[in-house]
Amino acid sequence: MEFFNNIEKIKYEGPKTDNIFAFHHYNPEEVVLGKPMKEHLKFAVAYWHTFNQDGSDPFGKATNIRNWNTKDLMETAKNKVDAAFEFFEKLGVEYFCFHDMDVAPFGNNLEEFFNNLDAITDYMKEKMDKTGIKLLWNTADRHSNPIYVNGAASSPNVDVYAISAAQVKKGIDISKKLGGKNFVFWGGREGYECFLNTDIKFEEENIARLYKMAVAYTKKINHKLTFLIEPKPKEPMAHQYDFDAATTLAFLQRYDLMEDFKLNIEANHAMLAGHTFEHELNIARNYNALGSIDANQGDSLLGWDTDEFPTNIYDTTLVMIEILKNGGLHDGGINFDAKVRRSSFEQEDLFLAHIAGMDTYARGLKAAARIIESGYLDNLKKDRYSSYENEVGKKLLNGETNLEDLTEYALSVKEVKNKSSHIEYVKSKLNDLIY
Ligand code: XLS
Ligand code: CA
Ligand code: CA
């Protein structure tokens, strides 16, 4: 059965076309910095937002019109697989991501859930083999079931811990079956709402124990996987342990997990942490831990995790600079963890939203390539730190100086000459390069 029967395969038609169901900037085969765009931009569709969102919010009921829902939950789940693969193919996106709970109904108990998952993921595998569409990452939803009210691996209840571990094991088994390259841990309720009743150290150690068991299990079943932690500072918990990239990297180092773990950085979560997306990407990259990205955008006026489709070219440019400087995302990709607005309730809005996101990333990629080729930012930084090229600077960088030598030098400095940043000009010049 076809679910998007009024939509044809989306093609690149260029910026002048009036066809709204066409790419205006994303041209998969166009070569940018020696590689076709589609290799730079490994887009993935997020199952939860695209096939499960109904448009309801805390203030109102569902608005979205979707033609795959029936009264039978398993039938709906199968319909969604059909709709999803039709969508991926028509959109020309080669990857997708999902939580266990997104794709199969829970049923009456964990065992039924796992059976449902087996049936649906077998069906997915058939579709993947037929179409060549690949799994970017899957994850275990360890936050929506009411049992996770006090967390999953951070729960004070060991039975809850065990169930969450079983979901992780099942997720890794599914990843092996579907040939996934990454597995995401987003600490949904791994944090606390009340400091007074919480043993932070105990909870963090328990989380680390789960991660170690996950690594051990992939080795046991011989499935090569990169685990990705997705930082987020708050929502749903008041405080979440994986606050931001820096906090998460410190955790990974502390528990000796850097070898098997990288980060999945989300734009909206960066904003909630009081950072920019490019800041978080840069921190991850500096630790060789930039794994994948959740490409969305937040709304600074709202300050919630609104998960909007990315439409800001300035932002995607700075993001693509980080990704290019990282030599690409390797086994990672650009997952649209984004949902259509409540007022974009027609089914075809799913296409329009993804096209908007893909076009915005294509424009960001081209602008980033222009900026890198111009050498502008590289030279700006080189010049800014050029004082370290003098004798004292060289010694410092080579570890050949000490506090006594530096003091002797400091006493000889008669006048400190700082340079103006000309920061307003720099920003204006960047505008010239982007637009
Ligand atoms: C929620 C997160 C979640 C992760 C995957 O805020 O973005 O959707 O990406 O569990
Ligand atoms: Ca996310
Ligand atoms: Ca989010």
Tab-separated table of C-alpha atoms and ligand atoms in Angstrom:
chain	number	residue	atom	x	y	z
A	1	MET	CA	0.000	0.000	0.000
A	2	GLU	CA	1.162	3.524	-0.811
A	3	PHE	CA	0.815	6.175	1.861
A	4	PHE	CA	2.099	9.259	0.050
A	5	ASN	CA	0.408	8.586	-3.280
A	6	ASN	CA	0.243	12.210	-4.382
A	7	ILE	CA	4.014	12.639	-4.009
A	8	GLU	CA	6.644	11.712	-6.573
A	9	LYS	CA	10.344	11.212	-6.000
A	10	ILE	CA	11.825	14.533	-4.857
A	11	LYS	CA	14.382	15.874	-7.329
A	12	TYR	CA	16.837	18.732	-7.421
A	13	GLU	CA	15.387	21.497	-9.573
A	14	GLY	CA	17.530	24.458	-8.499
A	15	PRO	CA	16.779	27.729	-6.698
A	16	LYS	CA	14.478	29.101	-9.408
A	17	THR	CA	11.882	26.348	-9.482
A	18	ASP	CA	8.353	27.021	-8.226
A	19	ASN	CA	7.887	23.373	-7.351
A	20	ILE	CA	7.749	23.192	-3.572
A	21	PHE	CA	8.223	19.407	-3.675
A	22	ALA	CA	11.732	19.766	-5.104
A	23	PHE	CA	15.173	20.490	-3.719
A	24	HIS	CA	16.246	24.042	-4.399
A	25	HIS	CA	19.793	23.687	-3.062
A	26	TYR	CA	20.431	20.060	-2.100
A	27	ASN	CA	21.860	18.473	-5.234
A	28	PRO	CA	23.072	15.021	-4.133
A	29	GLU	CA	25.601	14.535	-6.934
A	30	GLU	CA	27.062	18.061	-6.946
A	31	VAL	CA	30.697	17.980	-5.891
A	32	VAL	CA	31.746	20.230	-3.005
A	33	LEU	CA	35.364	20.121	-1.802
A	34	GLY	CA	36.005	16.995	-3.845
A	35	LYS	CA	33.022	14.935	-2.658
A	36	PRO	CA	29.399	14.706	-3.770
A	37	MET	CA	27.005	16.508	-1.447
A	38	LYS	CA	25.273	13.302	-0.472
A	39	GLU	CA	28.517	11.981	1.022
A	40	HIS	CA	29.035	15.134	3.073
A	41	LEU	CA	25.409	15.158	4.139
A	42	LYS	CA	24.434	11.697	5.338
A	43	PHE	CA	20.878	12.607	6.238
A	44	ALA	CA	18.735	10.404	8.449
A	45	VAL	CA	15.014	10.529	9.228
A	46	ALA	CA	13.960	10.269	12.891
A	47	TYR	CA	11.178	7.677	13.166
A	48	TRP	CA	9.653	9.100	16.340
A	49	HIS	CA	8.948	12.572	15.060
A	50	THR	CA	8.112	11.655	11.497
A	51	PHE	CA	5.858	8.632	11.979
A	52	ASN	CA	4.639	8.917	15.576
A	53	GLN	CA	4.051	12.598	16.315
A	54	ASP	CA	0.382	13.502	16.413
A	55	GLY	CA	0.783	17.252	16.959
A	56	SER	CA	-0.604	17.276	20.500
A	57	ASP	CA	1.031	19.530	23.074
A	58	PRO	CA	0.426	20.134	26.793
A	59	PHE	CA	-2.336	22.566	25.841
A	60	GLY	CA	-4.147	20.767	23.058
A	61	LYS	CA	-5.028	17.566	21.295
A	62	ALA	CA	-3.636	15.979	18.152
A	63	THR	CA	-3.750	17.977	14.934
A	64	ASN	CA	-1.756	15.814	12.519
A	65	ILE	CA	-3.567	14.027	9.714
A	66	ARG	CA	-1.906	10.635	9.096
A	67	ASN	CA	-3.252	7.764	7.031
A	68	TRP	CA	-1.364	4.843	8.588
A	69	ASN	CA	-3.130	4.689	11.948
A	70	THR	CA	-5.619	1.849	12.531
A	71	LYS	CA	-7.209	0.375	15.664
A	72	ASP	CA	-4.784	-2.573	15.603
A	73	LEU	CA	-1.409	-1.572	17.012
A	74	MET	CA	0.639	-4.208	15.179
A	75	GLU	CA	-1.067	-3.384	11.889
A	76	THR	CA	-0.298	0.294	12.473
A	77	ALA	CA	3.315	-0.554	13.243
A	78	LYS	CA	3.607	-2.449	9.949
A	79	ASN	CA	1.906	0.356	8.062
A	80	LYS	CA	4.454	2.741	9.512
A	81	VAL	CA	7.325	0.623	8.214
A	82	ASP	CA	5.747	0.728	4.751
A	83	ALA	CA	5.137	4.467	5.005
A	84	ALA	CA	8.655	5.032	6.335
A	85	PHE	CA	10.443	3.232	3.520
A	86	GLU	CA	8.228	4.893	0.918
A	87	PHE	CA	9.124	8.222	2.533
A	88	PHE	CA	12.890	7.511	2.672
A	89	GLU	CA	12.955	6.452	-0.969
A	90	LYS	CA	10.880	9.348	-2.277
A	91	LEU	CA	12.937	11.816	-0.260
A	92	GLY	CA	16.237	10.203	-1.233
A	93	VAL	CA	17.424	9.837	2.354
A	94	GLU	CA	19.556	6.753	2.952
A	95	TYR	CA	19.477	6.476	6.754
A	96	PHE	CA	16.998	6.349	9.600
A	97	CYS	CA	17.046	6.244	13.408
A	98	PHE	CA	14.566	4.860	15.922
A	99	HIS	CA	13.829	4.037	19.561
A	100	ASP	CA	12.501	0.546	20.327
A	101	MET	CA	9.211	2.054	21.551
A	102	ASP	CA	8.752	3.995	18.296
A	103	VAL	CA	8.432	0.975	16.086
A	104	ALA	CA	6.522	-1.714	17.992
A	105	PRO	CA	3.726	-1.744	20.578
A	106	PHE	CA	4.747	-2.701	24.104
A	107	GLY	CA	1.909	-5.197	24.614
A	108	ASN	CA	1.283	-6.553	28.100
A	109	ASN	CA	4.824	-7.236	29.263
A	110	LEU	CA	8.489	-7.098	28.318
A	111	GLU	CA	8.383	-10.486	26.622
A	112	GLU	CA	5.500	-9.436	24.353
A	113	PHE	CA	7.353	-6.243	23.592
A	114	PHE	CA	10.455	-8.128	22.506
A	115	ASN	CA	8.358	-10.457	20.328
A	116	ASN	CA	6.652	-7.483	18.700
A	117	LEU	CA	10.033	-5.878	18.151
A	118	ASP	CA	11.385	-9.041	16.516
A	119	ALA	CA	8.460	-9.170	14.090
A	120	ILE	CA	8.661	-5.496	13.122
A	121	THR	CA	12.446	-5.357	12.820
A	122	ASP	CA	12.401	-8.533	10.674
A	123	TYR	CA	10.028	-6.692	8.388
A	124	MET	CA	12.303	-3.629	8.443
A	125	LYS	CA	15.245	-5.807	7.489
A	126	GLU	CA	13.396	-7.087	4.423
A	127	LYS	CA	12.764	-3.501	3.368
A	128	MET	CA	16.370	-2.496	4.074
A	129	ASP	CA	17.707	-5.363	1.974
A	130	LYS	CA	15.393	-4.412	-0.867
A	131	THR	CA	16.061	-0.664	-0.852
A	132	GLY	CA	19.637	-0.334	0.457
A	133	ILE	CA	18.443	2.071	3.150
A	134	LYS	CA	20.559	1.815	6.285
A	135	LEU	CA	20.208	2.195	10.025
A	136	LEU	CA	22.230	5.171	11.312
A	137	TRP	CA	21.422	4.379	14.929
A	138	ASN	CA	18.849	2.876	17.186
A	139	THR	CA	18.311	3.367	20.869
A	140	ALA	CA	16.337	2.000	23.787
A	141	ASP	CA	13.594	4.329	25.010
A	142	ARG	CA	14.163	4.099	28.752
A	143	HIS	CA	12.103	7.119	29.684
A	144	SER	CA	8.502	6.908	28.413
A	145	ASN	CA	7.349	3.789	30.290
A	146	PRO	CA	5.979	4.842	33.733
A	147	ILE	CA	8.382	2.402	35.428
A	148	TYR	CA	11.138	4.905	34.559
A	149	VAL	CA	9.607	7.605	36.731
A	150	ASN	CA	12.814	7.747	38.824
A	151	GLY	CA	15.250	7.049	36.007
A	152	ALA	CA	16.522	3.890	34.303
A	153	ALA	CA	20.162	3.002	35.049
A	154	SER	CA	20.006	5.789	37.664
A	155	SER	CA	16.836	4.390	39.250
A	156	PRO	CA	16.901	3.610	42.973
A	157	ASN	CA	15.023	0.398	42.056
A	158	VAL	CA	17.231	-2.458	40.839
A	159	ASP	CA	14.302	-4.168	39.030
A	160	VAL	CA	13.939	-1.045	36.907
A	161	TYR	CA	17.696	-1.095	36.308
A	162	ALA	CA	17.476	-4.688	35.080
A	163	ILE	CA	14.573	-3.975	32.709
A	164	SER	CA	16.442	-1.015	31.284
A	165	ALA	CA	19.491	-3.256	30.782
A	166	ALA	CA	17.325	-5.842	29.006
A	167	GLN	CA	16.085	-3.144	26.624
A	168	VAL	CA	19.681	-2.158	25.896
A	169	LYS	CA	20.632	-5.776	25.182
A	170	LYS	CA	17.645	-6.142	22.869
A	171	GLY	CA	18.602	-2.894	21.144
A	172	ILE	CA	22.128	-4.156	20.515
A	173	ASP	CA	20.749	-7.438	19.139
A	174	ILE	CA	18.511	-5.463	16.778
A	175	SER	CA	21.459	-3.300	15.766
A	176	LYS	CA	23.403	-6.421	14.844
A	177	LYS	CA	20.493	-7.805	12.847
A	178	LEU	CA	20.030	-4.530	10.948
A	179	GLY	CA	23.728	-3.757	10.524
A	180	GLY	CA	23.661	-0.555	12.615
A	181	LYS	CA	26.947	1.256	13.160
A	182	ASN	CA	25.994	3.336	16.214
A	183	PHE	CA	23.831	2.937	19.289
A	184	VAL	CA	22.640	6.040	21.143
A	185	PHE	CA	22.218	6.592	24.852
A	186	TRP	CA	20.199	9.667	25.591
A	187	GLY	CA	19.789	9.855	29.368
A	188	GLY	CA	16.069	10.614	29.272
A	189	ARG	CA	15.463	10.521	33.004
A	190	GLU	CA	19.048	9.914	34.080
A	191	GLY	CA	19.315	12.866	36.396
A	192	TYR	CA	17.270	14.063	39.290
A	193	GLU	CA	14.383	16.273	40.208
A	194	CYS	CA	15.318	16.600	43.881
A	195	PHE	CA	18.864	16.971	45.181
A	196	LEU	CA	17.761	16.091	48.722
A	197	ASN	CA	16.961	12.424	48.049
A	198	THR	CA	19.617	11.750	45.399
A	199	ASP	CA	23.012	10.040	45.631
A	200	ILE	CA	24.607	11.450	42.492
A	201	LYS	CA	27.810	9.418	42.755
A	202	PHE	CA	25.946	6.125	43.211
A	203	GLU	CA	23.665	6.860	40.253
A	204	GLU	CA	26.518	7.871	37.947
A	205	GLU	CA	28.471	4.763	38.850
A	206	ASN	CA	25.457	2.616	38.036
A	207	ILE	CA	25.113	4.306	34.654
A	208	ALA	CA	28.796	3.626	33.962
A	209	ARG	CA	28.255	-0.037	34.944
A	210	LEU	CA	25.514	-0.335	32.332
A	211	TYR	CA	27.751	1.180	29.660
A	212	LYS	CA	30.557	-1.229	30.477
A	213	MET	CA	28.158	-4.156	30.209
A	214	ALA	CA	26.924	-2.835	26.861
A	215	VAL	CA	30.502	-2.679	25.535
A	216	ALA	CA	31.200	-6.184	26.843
A	217	TYR	CA	28.056	-7.514	25.178
A	218	THR	CA	28.901	-6.095	21.730
A	219	LYS	CA	32.297	-7.770	21.997
A	220	LYS	CA	30.696	-11.048	23.039
A	221	ILE	CA	28.341	-11.115	20.058
A	222	ASN	CA	31.008	-9.683	17.775
A	223	HIS	CA	29.094	-6.618	16.658
A	224	LYS	CA	31.261	-3.587	16.009
A	225	LEU	CA	29.457	-0.562	17.326
A	226	THR	CA	30.186	2.997	18.342
A	227	PHE	CA	28.149	4.019	21.349
A	228	LEU	CA	27.010	7.623	21.309
A	229	ILE	CA	25.938	9.626	24.330
A	230	GLU	CA	23.613	12.497	23.606
A	231	PRO	CA	24.072	15.337	26.089
A	232	LYS	CA	21.102	17.349	27.326
A	233	PRO	CA	21.066	19.540	30.435
A	234	LYS	CA	17.415	19.318	31.489
A	235	GLU	CA	13.928	18.264	30.380
A	236	PRO	CA	12.432	15.999	31.540
A	237	MET	CA	14.581	16.024	34.688
A	238	ALA	CA	15.489	19.276	36.415
A	239	HIS	CA	19.123	18.276	36.136
A	240	GLN	CA	20.439	15.642	33.730
A	241	TYR	CA	23.838	14.063	34.230
A	242	ASP	CA	24.972	14.358	30.598
A	243	PHE	CA	24.610	18.128	30.860
A	244	ASP	CA	26.700	19.096	27.843
A	245	ALA	CA	29.626	17.832	25.768
A	246	ALA	CA	32.299	18.810	28.300
A	247	THR	CA	30.490	17.188	31.242
A	248	THR	CA	29.823	14.027	29.256
A	249	LEU	CA	33.429	13.765	28.097
A	250	ALA	CA	34.640	14.097	31.685
A	251	PHE	CA	32.290	11.248	32.633
A	252	LEU	CA	33.570	9.060	29.785
A	253	GLN	CA	37.173	9.731	30.721
A	254	ARG	CA	36.525	9.112	34.399
A	255	TYR	CA	35.017	5.688	33.713
A	256	ASP	CA	37.505	4.810	30.988
A	257	LEU	CA	34.906	4.619	28.219
A	258	MET	CA	36.494	6.908	25.606
A	259	GLU	CA	37.507	4.051	23.357
A	260	ASP	CA	33.991	2.841	22.615
A	261	PHE	CA	31.984	6.025	23.066
A	262	LYS	CA	31.538	9.250	21.122
A	263	LEU	CA	28.912	11.968	21.291
A	264	ASN	CA	25.709	12.604	19.411
A	265	ILE	CA	25.306	16.360	19.625
A	266	GLU	CA	21.886	17.960	19.249
A	267	ALA	CA	21.394	21.627	18.361
A	268	ASN	CA	18.396	22.197	20.613
A	269	HIS	CA	20.110	20.569	23.590
A	270	ALA	CA	23.157	22.788	23.076
A	271	MET	CA	20.865	25.795	23.326
A	272	LEU	CA	19.233	24.455	26.520
A	273	ALA	CA	22.724	24.085	28.010
A	274	GLY	CA	23.444	27.733	27.274
A	275	HIS	CA	25.828	26.940	24.433
A	276	THR	CA	25.740	27.178	20.676
A	277	PHE	CA	25.617	24.061	18.497
A	278	GLU	CA	29.028	24.891	17.002
A	279	HIS	CA	30.517	25.201	20.492
A	280	GLU	CA	29.340	21.711	21.428
A	281	LEU	CA	30.581	20.258	18.132
A	282	ASN	CA	33.944	21.898	18.598
A	283	ILE	CA	34.363	20.542	22.131
A	284	ALA	CA	33.471	17.028	20.931
A	285	ARG	CA	35.822	17.330	17.959
A	286	ASN	CA	38.709	18.470	20.144
A	287	TYR	CA	38.406	15.181	22.054
A	288	ASN	CA	38.096	13.141	18.868
A	289	ALA	CA	34.591	12.312	20.009
A	290	LEU	CA	32.301	13.887	17.434
A	291	GLY	CA	30.158	10.902	16.444
A	292	SER	CA	26.930	12.126	14.919
A	293	ILE	CA	24.512	15.047	15.062
A	294	ASP	CA	20.820	15.624	15.725
A	295	ALA	CA	20.110	18.403	13.281
A	296	ASN	CA	17.273	20.531	14.552
A	297	GLN	CA	16.933	23.996	16.019
A	298	GLY	CA	15.391	25.439	19.150
A	299	ASP	CA	13.540	28.673	19.752
A	300	SER	CA	15.382	31.026	22.090
A	301	LEU	CA	12.122	32.794	22.928
A	302	LEU	CA	10.583	29.593	24.245
A	303	GLY	CA	13.594	27.893	25.789
A	304	TRP	CA	12.092	24.399	25.441
A	305	ASP	CA	13.204	21.396	23.481
A	306	THR	CA	11.004	22.313	20.528
A	307	ASP	CA	12.934	20.209	17.988
A	308	GLU	CA	12.230	22.398	14.970
A	309	PHE	CA	13.511	21.642	11.488
A	310	PRO	CA	16.767	23.517	10.830
A	311	THR	CA	16.193	26.554	8.629
A	312	ASN	CA	18.926	28.917	9.779
A	313	ILE	CA	21.725	29.123	7.192
A	314	TYR	CA	24.098	30.986	9.507
A	315	ASP	CA	23.892	28.139	12.015
A	316	THR	CA	24.228	25.315	9.494
A	317	THR	CA	27.282	27.050	8.029
A	318	LEU	CA	29.092	27.068	11.359
A	319	VAL	CA	28.014	23.467	11.932
A	320	MET	CA	29.321	22.350	8.556
A	321	ILE	CA	32.662	24.066	9.211
A	322	GLU	CA	33.043	21.892	12.324
A	323	ILE	CA	32.015	18.763	10.433
A	324	LEU	CA	34.396	19.476	7.532
A	325	LYS	CA	37.227	20.189	9.964
A	326	ASN	CA	36.431	16.836	11.570
A	327	GLY	CA	37.004	15.160	8.205
A	328	GLY	CA	33.270	14.380	8.058
A	329	LEU	CA	31.141	12.405	10.473
A	330	HIS	CA	32.589	9.021	9.435
A	331	ASP	CA	30.064	6.404	10.664
A	332	GLY	CA	27.765	9.141	11.968
A	333	GLY	CA	25.286	11.286	10.098
A	334	ILE	CA	22.856	14.175	10.161
A	335	ASN	CA	19.691	12.987	11.858
A	336	PHE	CA	16.665	15.265	11.636
A	337	ASP	CA	15.541	14.968	15.221
A	338	ALA	CA	12.865	17.475	14.292
A	339	LYS	CA	9.109	17.605	14.211
A	340	VAL	CA	6.743	19.582	12.048
A	341	ARG	CA	5.021	22.413	13.886
A	342	ARG	CA	1.529	21.734	15.187
A	343	SER	CA	0.103	24.001	12.515
A	344	SER	CA	1.843	22.057	9.713
A	345	PHE	CA	-0.598	19.205	10.156
A	346	GLU	CA	-0.916	17.786	6.652
A	347	GLN	CA	0.942	14.590	5.850
A	348	GLU	CA	2.798	16.232	2.954
A	349	ASP	CA	4.296	18.727	5.421
A	350	LEU	CA	6.642	15.891	6.389
A	351	PHE	CA	8.200	16.231	2.941
A	352	LEU	CA	8.262	20.022	2.962
A	353	ALA	CA	9.938	20.067	6.379
A	354	HIS	CA	12.650	17.598	5.417
A	355	ILE	CA	13.260	19.383	2.121
A	356	ALA	CA	13.666	22.651	4.060
A	357	GLY	CA	16.172	21.013	6.417
A	358	MET	CA	18.133	19.379	3.617
A	359	ASP	CA	18.251	22.576	1.564
A	360	THR	CA	19.409	24.536	4.608
A	361	TYR	CA	22.217	22.045	5.265
A	362	ALA	CA	23.203	22.097	1.582
A	363	ARG	CA	23.487	25.885	1.735
A	364	GLY	CA	25.451	25.604	4.974
A	365	LEU	CA	27.810	23.108	3.362
A	366	LYS	CA	28.459	25.362	0.366
A	367	ALA	CA	29.020	28.412	2.546
A	368	ALA	CA	31.318	26.425	4.851
A	369	ALA	CA	33.319	25.252	1.844
A	370	ARG	CA	33.656	28.870	0.656
A	371	ILE	CA	34.838	29.982	4.082
A	372	ILE	CA	37.354	27.171	4.401
A	373	GLU	CA	38.663	27.732	0.874
A	374	SER	CA	39.033	31.456	1.509
A	375	GLY	CA	41.192	30.682	4.559
A	376	TYR	CA	39.591	33.656	6.271
A	377	LEU	CA	38.854	32.159	9.677
A	378	ASP	CA	42.034	30.064	9.727
A	379	ASN	CA	44.164	33.127	9.040
A	380	LEU	CA	42.230	35.175	11.537
A	381	LYS	CA	43.044	32.659	14.273
A	382	LYS	CA	46.623	32.188	13.134
A	383	ASP	CA	47.188	35.902	13.365
A	384	ARG	CA	45.404	36.174	16.709
A	385	TYR	CA	47.744	33.701	18.389
A	386	SER	CA	50.862	34.750	16.482
A	387	SER	CA	52.625	36.067	19.601
A	388	TYR	CA	53.243	32.446	20.569
A	389	GLU	CA	55.622	32.214	17.639
A	390	ASN	CA	58.236	34.324	19.451
A	391	GLU	CA	61.024	32.841	21.549
A	392	VAL	CA	59.038	32.755	24.812
A	393	GLY	CA	55.951	31.370	23.093
A	394	LYS	CA	57.914	28.615	21.370
A	395	LYS	CA	59.531	27.544	24.618
A	396	LEU	CA	56.164	27.480	26.345
A	397	LEU	CA	54.585	25.337	23.652
A	398	ASN	CA	57.522	22.940	23.702
A	399	GLY	CA	57.328	22.564	27.467
A	400	GLU	CA	60.780	24.148	27.830
A	401	THR	CA	59.987	26.916	30.263
A	402	ASN	CA	58.958	27.315	33.882
A	403	LEU	CA	57.498	29.875	36.261
A	404	GLU	CA	60.937	31.325	37.102
A	405	ASP	CA	61.857	31.919	33.434
A	406	LEU	CA	58.460	33.379	32.689
A	407	THR	CA	58.767	35.693	35.678
A	408	GLU	CA	62.142	36.892	34.473
A	409	TYR	CA	60.653	37.567	31.053
A	410	ALA	CA	57.537	39.222	32.527
A	411	LEU	CA	59.721	41.670	34.459
A	412	SER	CA	61.434	42.655	31.210
A	413	VAL	CA	58.131	43.472	29.442
A	414	LYS	CA	57.907	47.257	29.500
A	415	GLU	CA	54.564	47.679	27.762
A	416	VAL	CA	51.822	45.156	26.891
A	417	LYS	CA	50.490	45.686	23.391
A	418	ASN	CA	47.137	43.977	22.806
A	419	LYS	CA	45.481	44.021	19.403
A	420	SER	CA	41.913	45.080	18.712
A	421	SER	CA	39.723	42.183	17.597
A	422	HIS	CA	37.783	44.251	15.022
A	423	ILE	CA	35.034	41.797	15.873
A	424	GLU	CA	32.259	43.763	14.138
A	425	TYR	CA	34.215	43.715	10.893
A	426	VAL	CA	34.877	39.972	11.301
A	427	LYS	CA	31.171	39.238	11.648
A	428	SER	CA	30.338	41.402	8.679
A	429	LYS	CA	33.022	39.691	6.592
A	430	LEU	CA	31.530	36.329	7.574
A	431	ASN	CA	28.156	37.566	6.288
A	432	ASP	CA	29.835	38.357	2.961
A	433	LEU	CA	31.205	34.844	2.767
A	434	ILE	CA	27.935	33.167	3.735
A	435	TYR	CA	25.376	35.148	1.752
B	1	XLS	C1	15.147	13.950	23.449
B	1	XLS	C2	16.195	13.383	22.623
B	1	XLS	C3	15.890	11.983	22.068
B	1	XLS	C4	17.160	11.339	21.591
B	1	XLS	C5	17.050	9.883	21.382
B	1	XLS	O1	15.209	15.099	23.843
B	1	XLS	O2	16.492	14.287	21.610
B	1	XLS	O3	14.923	12.013	21.102
B	1	XLS	O4	17.637	11.920	20.426
B	1	XLS	O5	16.591	9.228	22.506
B	2	CA	CA	17.991	14.119	19.992
B	3	CA	CA	15.526	17.365	21.438
